[in-house]
Coordinates of C-alpha atoms (C1' of nucleotides) in Angstrom, one line a residue:
Chain A
X1 CA -16.1 -1.6 -47.2
X2 CA -12.4 -1.2 -48.2
X3 CA -10.7 -3.4 -45.8
X4 CA -7.7 -3.9 -48.1
X5 CA -4.4 -3.3 -46.5
X6 CA -2.5 -0.9 -48.7
X7 CA 0.7 -2.5 -47.3
X8 CA 2.6 0.7 -47.0
X9 CA 6.3 0.5 -47.4
X10 CA 8.7 1.7 -44.7
X11 CA 9.7 4.5 -47.0
X12 CA 6.1 5.8 -47.1
X13 CA 5.6 5.4 -43.4
X14 CA 8.8 7.2 -42.6
X15 CA 7.9 10.0 -45.1
X16 CA 4.5 10.5 -43.6
X17 CA 5.9 10.6 -40.1
X18 CA 8.6 13.1 -41.0
X19 CA 6.3 15.3 -43.1
X20 CA 3.8 15.3 -40.2
X21 CA 6.5 16.2 -37.7
X22 CA 7.6 19.1 -40.0
X23 CA 4.1 20.4 -40.7
X24 CA 3.0 20.2 -37.1
X25 CA 6.0 22.2 -36.0
X26 CA 7.5 19.3 -34.0
X27 CA 10.5 19.6 -36.2
X28 CA 10.9 23.4 -36.5
X29 CA 12.7 25.2 -39.4
X30 CA 16.5 24.7 -39.1
X31 CA 16.2 21.5 -37.2
X32 CA 18.7 18.9 -38.3
X33 CA 17.6 15.5 -39.5
X34 CA 20.0 12.8 -38.4
X35 CA 19.4 9.6 -40.3
X36 CA 20.8 7.3 -37.6
X37 CA 18.6 8.9 -34.9
X38 CA 15.5 8.8 -36.9
X39 CA 16.1 5.2 -38.0
X40 CA 16.6 4.2 -34.3
X41 CA 13.5 6.0 -33.2
X42 CA 11.4 4.3 -35.9
X43 CA 13.1 0.9 -35.5
X44 CA 14.0 0.7 -39.1
X45 CA 17.3 0.8 -40.9
X46 CA 18.8 4.0 -42.3
X47 CA 17.9 3.0 -45.9
X48 CA 14.1 3.9 -45.8
X49 CA 14.9 7.0 -43.9
X50 CA 17.4 8.0 -46.5
X51 CA 14.8 7.5 -49.3
X52 CA 12.2 9.4 -47.4
X53 CA 14.5 12.3 -47.0
X54 CA 15.2 12.3 -50.7
X55 CA 11.5 12.8 -51.3
X56 CA 11.3 15.6 -48.8
X57 CA 14.3 17.3 -50.4
X58 CA 12.7 17.0 -53.8
X59 CA 9.6 18.7 -52.4
X60 CA 11.6 21.4 -50.8
X61 CA 10.6 20.7 -47.2
X62 CA 14.2 20.0 -46.2
X63 CA 17.4 21.3 -47.7
X64 CA 21.1 20.6 -47.7
X65 CA 23.2 22.9 -45.7
X66 CA 26.3 22.5 -47.8
X67 CA 27.6 20.7 -44.8
X68 CA 26.9 17.1 -44.4
X69 CA 23.5 17.4 -43.0
X70 CA 20.0 18.3 -44.1
X71 CA 17.8 20.6 -42.2
X72 CA 14.1 21.5 -42.2
X73 CA 13.7 24.4 -44.6
X74 CA 13.2 27.8 -43.1
X75 CA 9.7 29.2 -43.3
X76 CA 9.7 32.1 -45.6
X77 CA 7.0 34.9 -45.3
X78 CA 7.6 35.4 -49.0
X79 CA 6.4 31.8 -49.6
X80 CA 3.4 32.4 -47.4
X81 CA 2.4 35.5 -49.3
X82 CA 2.8 33.6 -52.6
X83 CA 0.5 30.8 -51.3
X84 CA -2.3 33.2 -50.4
X85 CA -1.8 35.3 -53.5
X86 CA -2.2 32.0 -55.4
X87 CA -5.1 30.7 -53.4
X88 CA -7.0 34.0 -53.9
X89 CA -7.1 33.2 -57.6
X90 CA -7.2 29.4 -57.7
X91 CA -9.7 28.7 -55.0
X92 CA -12.5 30.9 -56.5
X93 CA -11.7 29.2 -59.7
X94 CA -12.2 25.8 -58.0
X95 CA -15.5 27.0 -56.8
X96 CA -16.5 28.0 -60.3
X97 CA -15.5 24.6 -61.6
X98 CA -17.3 22.9 -58.7
X99 CA -20.5 24.6 -59.7
X100 CA -20.5 22.8 -63.1
X101 CA -21.9 19.6 -61.8
X102 CA -22.8 19.3 -58.1
X103 CA -24.3 16.1 -57.0
X104 CA -27.1 16.0 -54.5
X105 CA -25.1 13.6 -52.4
X106 CA -22.4 16.2 -52.2
X107 CA -24.6 18.3 -50.0
X108 CA -24.6 15.6 -47.3
X109 CA -20.9 15.5 -47.4
X110 CA -20.7 19.3 -47.1
X111 CA -22.9 19.3 -44.1
X112 CA -20.8 16.7 -42.5
X113 CA -17.7 18.6 -43.0
X114 CA -19.3 21.8 -41.7
X115 CA -20.4 20.0 -38.6
X116 CA -16.9 18.7 -38.0
X117 CA -15.7 22.2 -38.3
X118 CA -18.2 23.4 -35.7
X119 CA -17.1 20.7 -33.3
X120 CA -13.5 21.6 -33.8
X121 CA -14.3 25.2 -33.1
X122 CA -16.0 24.3 -29.9
X123 CA -13.1 22.0 -28.8
X124 CA -10.7 24.8 -29.5
X125 CA -7.9 22.4 -30.4
X126 CA -5.7 24.0 -33.0
X127 CA -4.8 20.8 -34.7
X128 CA -8.4 19.8 -35.2
X129 CA -9.3 23.3 -36.4
X130 CA -6.6 23.2 -39.0
X131 CA -7.5 19.7 -40.1
X132 CA -11.2 20.6 -40.4
X133 CA -10.3 23.8 -42.4
X134 CA -8.2 21.7 -44.7
X135 CA -11.0 19.2 -45.1
X136 CA -13.4 21.9 -46.2
X137 CA -11.1 23.3 -48.8
X138 CA -10.1 19.9 -50.1
X139 CA -13.7 19.1 -50.5
X140 CA -14.0 22.1 -52.9
X141 CA -10.9 20.9 -54.8
X142 CA -12.4 17.5 -55.2
X143 CA -15.6 19.0 -56.6
X144 CA -13.6 21.0 -59.1
X145 CA -12.6 17.7 -60.6
X146 CA -9.3 19.3 -61.5
X147 CA -6.4 17.1 -60.5
X148 CA -3.8 19.9 -60.9
X149 CA -5.6 22.1 -58.3
X150 CA -5.8 19.1 -56.0
X151 CA -2.1 18.2 -56.1
X152 CA -0.8 21.7 -56.1
X153 CA -2.9 22.6 -53.1
X154 CA -1.9 19.5 -51.3
X155 CA 1.7 20.7 -51.4
X156 CA 0.6 24.2 -50.3
X157 CA -1.3 22.8 -47.3
X158 CA 1.9 21.4 -46.0
X159 CA 3.3 24.9 -45.7
X160 CA 0.0 26.3 -44.5
X161 CA -0.1 23.8 -41.7
X162 CA 3.4 24.6 -40.9
X163 CA 2.6 28.3 -40.5
X164 CA -0.6 27.5 -38.5
X165 CA 1.5 25.7 -36.0
X166 CA 3.1 29.0 -35.1
X167 CA 0.1 31.3 -35.5
X168 CA -2.7 31.5 -33.1
X169 CA -6.0 32.6 -34.5
X170 CA -8.5 34.5 -32.4
X171 CA -11.9 32.8 -31.8
X172 CA -13.7 35.6 -33.7
X173 CA -11.6 34.9 -36.7
X174 CA -12.2 31.2 -36.5
X175 CA -15.9 31.7 -36.1
X176 CA -16.0 34.0 -39.2
X177 CA -14.1 31.4 -41.2
X178 CA -16.7 28.8 -40.6
X179 CA -19.7 31.0 -41.3
X180 CA -18.0 31.9 -44.6
X181 CA -17.6 28.2 -45.3
X182 CA -21.2 27.6 -44.7
X183 CA -22.1 30.6 -46.9
X184 CA -20.1 29.3 -49.8
X185 CA -21.8 25.9 -49.6
X186 CA -25.2 27.6 -49.4
X187 CA -24.6 29.8 -52.4
X188 CA -23.2 26.9 -54.4
X189 CA -26.2 24.7 -53.9
X190 CA -28.5 27.6 -54.5
X191 CA -27.0 27.9 -57.9
X192 CA -25.4 31.3 -57.2
X193 CA -22.0 30.1 -58.3
X194 CA -20.8 33.6 -59.1
X195 CA -21.6 34.8 -55.6
X196 CA -20.0 31.7 -54.1
X197 CA -16.9 32.5 -56.1
X198 CA -16.7 36.0 -54.8
X199 CA -17.3 34.8 -51.2
X200 CA -14.4 32.4 -51.6
X201 CA -12.2 35.2 -52.9
X202 CA -13.1 37.4 -49.9
X203 CA -12.6 34.4 -47.6
X204 CA -9.1 33.8 -48.7
X205 CA -8.2 37.4 -48.7
X206 CA -9.6 37.8 -45.2
X207 CA -7.8 34.8 -43.9
X208 CA -4.5 36.1 -45.3
X209 CA -5.1 39.5 -43.6
X210 CA -5.9 37.8 -40.3
X211 CA -2.8 35.7 -40.3
X212 CA -0.1 37.6 -42.2
X213 CA 0.4 40.2 -39.5
X214 CA 1.6 37.5 -37.1
X215 CA 4.2 36.0 -39.4
X216 CA 6.1 39.1 -40.6
X217 CA 9.3 37.7 -39.3
X218 CA 10.9 34.8 -41.1
X219 CA 11.5 31.7 -39.1
X220 CA 15.0 30.5 -40.0
X221 CA 17.7 28.3 -38.7
X222 CA 19.7 29.5 -35.8
X223 CA 22.8 31.2 -37.0
X224 CA 26.0 29.4 -35.9
Chain B
X1 CA 33.0 33.1 -61.4
X2 CA 31.0 30.3 -59.9
X3 CA 33.2 27.3 -60.6
X4 CA 31.7 25.3 -57.7
X5 CA 30.8 21.8 -58.7
X6 CA 27.2 21.2 -57.6
X7 CA 28.3 17.6 -56.9
X8 CA 25.1 16.0 -57.7
X9 CA 24.3 12.8 -56.0
X10 CA 23.6 9.6 -57.9
X11 CA 20.0 9.7 -56.8
X12 CA 19.6 13.1 -58.4
X13 CA 21.4 12.0 -61.6
X14 CA 19.3 8.9 -61.8
X15 CA 16.1 10.9 -61.1
X16 CA 16.9 13.4 -63.9
X17 CA 17.7 10.7 -66.4
X18 CA 14.5 8.8 -65.6
X19 CA 12.2 11.8 -65.6
X20 CA 13.7 12.9 -68.9
X21 CA 13.2 9.5 -70.4
X22 CA 9.6 9.5 -69.3
X23 CA 8.9 13.0 -70.4
X24 CA 10.6 12.5 -73.8
X25 CA 8.5 9.5 -74.5
X26 CA 11.5 7.2 -74.5
X27 CA 9.9 5.3 -71.6
X28 CA 6.2 5.2 -72.8
X29 CA 3.2 4.9 -70.5
X30 CA 3.0 1.3 -69.1
X31 CA 6.7 0.6 -69.6
X32 CA 8.0 -1.3 -66.7
X33 CA 11.0 0.0 -64.7
X34 CA 13.4 -2.8 -63.7
X35 CA 15.7 -1.6 -61.1
X36 CA 18.5 -4.1 -61.9
X37 CA 18.4 -3.1 -65.6
X38 CA 18.5 0.6 -64.9
X39 CA 21.3 0.2 -62.4
X40 CA 23.3 -1.7 -64.8
X41 CA 22.7 0.8 -67.6
X42 CA 23.8 3.7 -65.5
X43 CA 26.7 1.8 -63.8
X44 CA 25.4 2.4 -60.3
X45 CA 24.0 0.1 -57.7
X46 CA 20.3 -0.5 -57.3
X47 CA 20.1 1.7 -54.2
X48 CA 20.1 5.2 -55.9
X49 CA 17.8 3.8 -58.5
X50 CA 15.4 2.7 -55.8
X51 CA 15.4 6.1 -54.2
X52 CA 14.9 7.9 -57.5
X53 CA 11.9 5.7 -58.2
X54 CA 10.5 6.6 -54.8
X55 CA 10.6 10.2 -55.8
X56 CA 9.0 9.5 -59.1
X57 CA 6.2 7.5 -57.4
X58 CA 5.6 10.4 -54.9
X59 CA 5.2 12.7 -57.9
X60 CA 2.8 10.4 -59.7
X61 CA 4.9 9.8 -62.7
X62 CA 5.2 6.1 -62.1
X63 CA 2.8 3.8 -60.2
X64 CA 2.7 0.4 -58.6
X65 CA 0.9 -2.2 -60.5
X66 CA -0.1 -4.2 -57.5
X67 CA 2.3 -6.8 -58.8
X68 CA 5.9 -6.4 -57.9
X69 CA 6.8 -3.8 -60.5
X70 CA 6.3 -0.1 -61.1
X71 CA 5.3 1.2 -64.5
X72 CA 5.3 4.6 -66.1
X73 CA 1.9 6.1 -65.4
X74 CA -0.6 6.1 -68.2
X75 CA -1.2 9.4 -69.8
X76 CA -4.7 10.5 -69.0
X77 CA -6.5 13.0 -71.3
X78 CA -8.5 14.0 -68.2
X79 CA -5.2 15.2 -66.7
X80 CA -4.2 16.9 -69.8
X81 CA -7.5 18.8 -69.8
X82 CA -7.1 19.7 -66.2
X83 CA -3.7 21.1 -66.9
X84 CA -4.9 23.4 -69.6
X85 CA -8.0 24.4 -67.7
X86 CA -5.6 25.3 -64.9
X87 CA -3.1 27.1 -67.1
X88 CA -5.8 29.2 -68.7
X89 CA -6.4 30.8 -65.3
X90 CA -3.0 30.7 -63.7
X91 CA -0.8 31.9 -66.6
X92 CA -2.8 35.1 -67.2
X93 CA -2.5 35.6 -63.5
X94 CA 1.2 35.2 -63.7
X95 CA 1.3 37.8 -66.4
X96 CA -0.7 40.2 -64.2
X97 CA 1.8 39.6 -61.4
X98 CA 4.7 40.0 -63.8
X99 CA 3.5 43.4 -64.8
X100 CA 3.9 44.7 -61.2
X101 CA 7.6 45.3 -61.4
X102 CA 9.3 44.6 -64.7
X103 CA 13.0 45.4 -64.8
X104 CA 14.5 46.9 -67.9
X105 CA 17.1 44.1 -68.0
X106 CA 14.2 41.6 -68.3
X107 CA 13.5 42.8 -71.8
X108 CA 16.9 41.6 -72.9
X109 CA 16.2 38.2 -71.5
X110 CA 12.9 38.1 -73.2
X111 CA 14.4 39.0 -76.5
X112 CA 16.9 36.2 -76.1
X113 CA 14.3 33.7 -75.3
X114 CA 12.2 34.8 -78.3
X115 CA 15.2 34.5 -80.5
X116 CA 15.9 31.0 -79.3
X117 CA 12.3 30.2 -80.1
X118 CA 12.6 31.4 -83.6
X119 CA 15.7 29.3 -84.1
X120 CA 14.0 26.2 -82.8
X121 CA 11.1 26.9 -85.2
X122 CA 13.5 27.1 -88.1
X123 CA 15.3 23.9 -87.0
X124 CA 12.0 22.1 -86.8
X125 CA 13.3 19.9 -84.1
X126 CA 10.4 19.0 -81.8
X127 CA 12.5 18.7 -78.7
X128 CA 14.0 22.1 -79.2
X129 CA 10.6 23.6 -79.8
X130 CA 9.1 22.2 -76.6
X131 CA 12.1 23.3 -74.7
X132 CA 12.0 26.8 -76.0
X133 CA 8.3 27.0 -75.3
X134 CA 8.9 25.9 -71.8
X135 CA 11.6 28.5 -71.4
X136 CA 9.3 31.3 -72.5
X137 CA 6.6 30.3 -70.0
X138 CA 9.0 29.7 -67.2
X139 CA 10.3 33.2 -67.8
X140 CA 6.9 34.6 -67.1
X141 CA 6.5 32.4 -64.0
X142 CA 9.8 33.8 -62.8
X143 CA 8.7 37.4 -63.4
X144 CA 5.5 36.7 -61.4
X145 CA 7.8 36.2 -58.4
X146 CA 5.3 33.7 -57.1
X147 CA 7.0 30.5 -56.0
X148 CA 3.8 28.4 -56.0
X149 CA 3.1 29.2 -59.6
X150 CA 6.7 28.2 -60.5
X151 CA 6.7 24.9 -58.7
X152 CA 3.2 23.8 -59.7
X153 CA 3.9 24.6 -63.3
X154 CA 7.2 22.7 -63.1
X155 CA 5.3 19.5 -62.3
X156 CA 2.8 20.3 -65.0
X157 CA 5.5 20.7 -67.7
X158 CA 6.6 17.2 -67.1
X159 CA 3.2 16.1 -68.2
X160 CA 3.0 18.6 -71.0
X161 CA 6.3 17.5 -72.4
X162 CA 5.1 14.0 -72.2
X163 CA 2.1 14.8 -74.3
X164 CA 4.2 16.8 -76.7
X165 CA 6.3 13.8 -77.4
X166 CA 3.3 12.1 -78.9
X167 CA 1.6 15.1 -80.6
X168 CA 2.9 16.6 -83.7
X169 CA 2.2 20.3 -84.2
X170 CA 1.7 21.8 -87.6
X171 CA 4.2 24.6 -88.6
X172 CA 1.3 27.1 -88.8
X173 CA 0.4 26.4 -85.2
X174 CA 4.0 26.7 -84.0
X175 CA 4.5 30.0 -85.9
X176 CA 1.4 31.4 -84.3
X177 CA 2.5 30.3 -80.9
X178 CA 5.7 32.3 -81.2
X179 CA 4.1 35.4 -82.6
X180 CA 1.7 35.3 -79.6
X181 CA 4.7 35.0 -77.3
X182 CA 6.2 38.1 -78.8
X183 CA 3.0 39.9 -78.6
X184 CA 2.7 39.2 -74.9
X185 CA 6.2 40.6 -74.3
X186 CA 5.4 43.6 -76.3
X187 CA 2.2 44.4 -74.4
X188 CA 3.8 43.8 -71.1
X189 CA 6.7 46.2 -71.7
X190 CA 4.3 48.8 -73.2
X191 CA 2.5 48.8 -69.9
X192 CA -0.7 47.2 -71.4
X193 CA -0.8 44.5 -68.7
X194 CA -4.4 43.9 -69.1
X195 CA -4.1 43.2 -72.8
X196 CA -1.1 41.0 -72.1
X197 CA -3.2 39.1 -69.7
X198 CA -5.9 38.5 -72.3
X199 CA -3.5 37.6 -74.9
X200 CA -2.0 34.9 -72.6
X201 CA -5.5 33.6 -71.9
X202 CA -6.2 33.3 -75.6
X203 CA -2.8 31.8 -76.2
X204 CA -3.3 29.0 -73.7
X205 CA -6.9 28.4 -74.9
X206 CA -5.7 28.2 -78.5
X207 CA -2.9 25.9 -77.7
X208 CA -5.2 23.5 -76.0
X209 CA -7.6 23.5 -78.9
X210 CA -4.8 22.8 -81.3
X211 CA -3.5 19.9 -79.3
X212 CA -6.5 18.4 -77.6
X213 CA -7.9 16.9 -80.8
X214 CA -4.9 14.7 -81.2
X215 CA -4.9 13.2 -77.8
X216 CA -8.5 12.2 -77.4
X217 CA -7.5 8.6 -76.8
X218 CA -5.8 7.7 -73.5
X219 CA -2.4 6.2 -73.7
X220 CA -2.3 3.3 -71.3
X221 CA -0.3 0.2 -70.6
X222 CA -0.9 -2.7 -72.8
X223 CA -3.5 -5.0 -71.4
X224 CA -2.0 -8.4 -70.5
Chain C
dG1 C1' -5.1 -30.1 -75.4
dT2 C1' -6.2 -27.9 -71.0
dA3 C1' -6.0 -27.0 -66.2
dC4 C1' -3.7 -27.1 -62.1
dC5 C1' 0.0 -27.7 -58.9
dT6 C1' 4.7 -27.1 -57.5
dA7 C1' 9.5 -25.7 -58.0
dA8 C1' 12.8 -22.4 -59.8
dT9 C1' 13.7 -17.8 -60.8
dT10 C1' 13.1 -13.0 -60.8
dT11 C1' 12.8 -8.8 -58.5
dC12 C1' 11.8 -5.9 -55.0
dG13 C1' 12.2 -3.9 -50.1
dT14 C1' 15.1 -3.5 -46.5
dA15 C1' 19.3 -4.5 -43.7
dT16 C1' 24.1 -4.3 -43.2
dA17 C1' 28.7 -2.9 -44.6
dC18 C1' 32.2 0.2 -46.3
dG19 C1' 34.6 4.3 -47.8
dA20 C1' 34.8 9.2 -48.2
dA21 C1' 34.0 13.8 -46.6
dA22 C1' 33.1 16.9 -43.1
dT23 C1' 33.1 18.2 -38.4
dA24 C1' 34.8 18.2 -33.8
dC25 C1' 38.4 17.9 -30.7
dG26 C1' 42.8 18.5 -28.8
dA27 C1' 47.5 19.6 -28.7
dA28 C1' 51.2 22.7 -29.9
dA29 C1' 52.9 27.1 -31.2
dA30 C1' 52.5 32.2 -31.1
Chain D
dT1 C1' 45.0 33.1 -24.1
dT2 C1' 44.3 32.5 -28.9
dT3 C1' 45.1 30.3 -33.2
dT4 C1' 46.3 26.7 -36.1
dC5 C1' 47.1 22.2 -37.6
dG6 C1' 46.5 17.3 -37.4
dT7 C1' 43.8 13.4 -35.9
dA8 C1' 39.6 11.1 -34.2
dT9 C1' 34.7 10.7 -34.8
dT10 C1' 30.5 11.4 -37.0
dT11 C1' 27.5 10.9 -40.7
dC12 C1' 26.2 10.5 -45.1
dG13 C1' 26.1 8.3 -49.9
dT14 C1' 26.4 4.2 -52.1
dA15 C1' 27.5 -0.8 -52.5
dT16 C1' 26.4 -5.4 -51.3
dA17 C1' 23.7 -9.0 -49.0
dC18 C1' 19.5 -11.3 -47.7
dG19 C1' 14.9 -12.8 -47.3
dA20 C1' 10.2 -12.6 -48.9
dA21 C1' 6.7 -12.3 -52.4
dA22 C1' 5.3 -13.0 -56.8
dT23 C1' 5.8 -14.6 -61.3
dT24 C1' 7.1 -17.9 -64.5
dA25 C1' 7.8 -22.6 -66.1
dG26 C1' 7.5 -27.2 -66.3
dG27 C1' 5.3 -31.3 -65.5
dT28 C1' 1.4 -34.2 -64.4
dA29 C1' -3.4 -35.4 -64.2
dC30 C1' -7.7 -35.2 -66.5

DNA sequence: GTACCTAATTTCGTATACGAAATACGAAAA
DNA sequence: TTTTCGTATTTCGTATACGAAATTAGGTAC
């Protein structure tokens, strides 16, 4: 068992806390980030907070206002559309790659992930649902053995989570999502990789349809 | 006229200098980054250097050694393969998206970029060639109007540039690259988007073939 | 000569300090 | 009352300071 303490730095800790606050919607778009306040809340000096914000800025999750402050980036429907347009091509590709060499042990992992999804569905907690959804897709990215897909999608999920925090999904939609997940796994392990690919493409397309209607209006900072 | 000074911070300046040194091969894989030394060289304090390194670490370009130092990440052929596997799917897709709404003015831009490429080819300077190559592909990403493609490929080009610094390309290969670029533009503006897509797919595939042979061995840090 | 132990030095993370720039506020003039 | 200008305050970027961890070196025992 890995009981090593990674010994995370305060910069990392601060970064994780901030990105989580942003993605969960706790810090909504346009919200100002005051270094002194954050430092006080986390009981650290301003220095690690400053570094963490530098990373967030480099990743586009916060932006300078031209004034003296940084704010959480506005959530742009255009970006959301880009993400799903992108996913509709990349995720079926990930499925195709995953089919190359599936291990038998992977099946156990898949079943576990699907089970967690079921539980999250029954609990009805949005946070759990989003998390489980992400887990499933990240499993596929991992199977693809393509690092670029994994890292680019990691960034995308920050934005996806951010949008999910605003959007409510109907139970029927959620139910369908998880039956499609199961179907993809089934087809993959049955050797029908091409079908799995197509199912994934439809899955992403459908998810976008289901969600996009709700986020037609951009969420931006309050005008002064 | 935009005569505003972007007023870049020392963190940004330092980050750009470091990433450029890494991507150009000036700081080879395994090279240790000493904050004091870098700060002295750039005539800044260690603070912005520290922040810049935090960003590099978050982007995976440097990594902790478990000791007290960070080193430039080793260049992994596996990653290189992932990048081209990815590009072979994503770049043709970018071409497809680009075909949606091409502006007439874009043609002028394209011709300019192609011309710069020719010049770089004649000059024979590797740095210029790589830069021009990147310019061409980034033009396509821009035309796709898909932000995710743009940002993910931006990261990838750091790694691509890094590999290019090691790999020498034969003049014939380079020549072929640029005639293919021209062909893609031609096909796009002639409305043959599907052909342009296929040309791009062949282009990426060919580029990978041409390069991959030379980087079969991983470039890692010297063993102690 | 080799191995080990301890002290000195390096080097990093984080805290604190300082100066500059921008915003907020308040007073005076229209 | 509204606007404008000057001053006080906030807040950030960057410099400097400090303590801890790790590496290096040197010396001693075998």
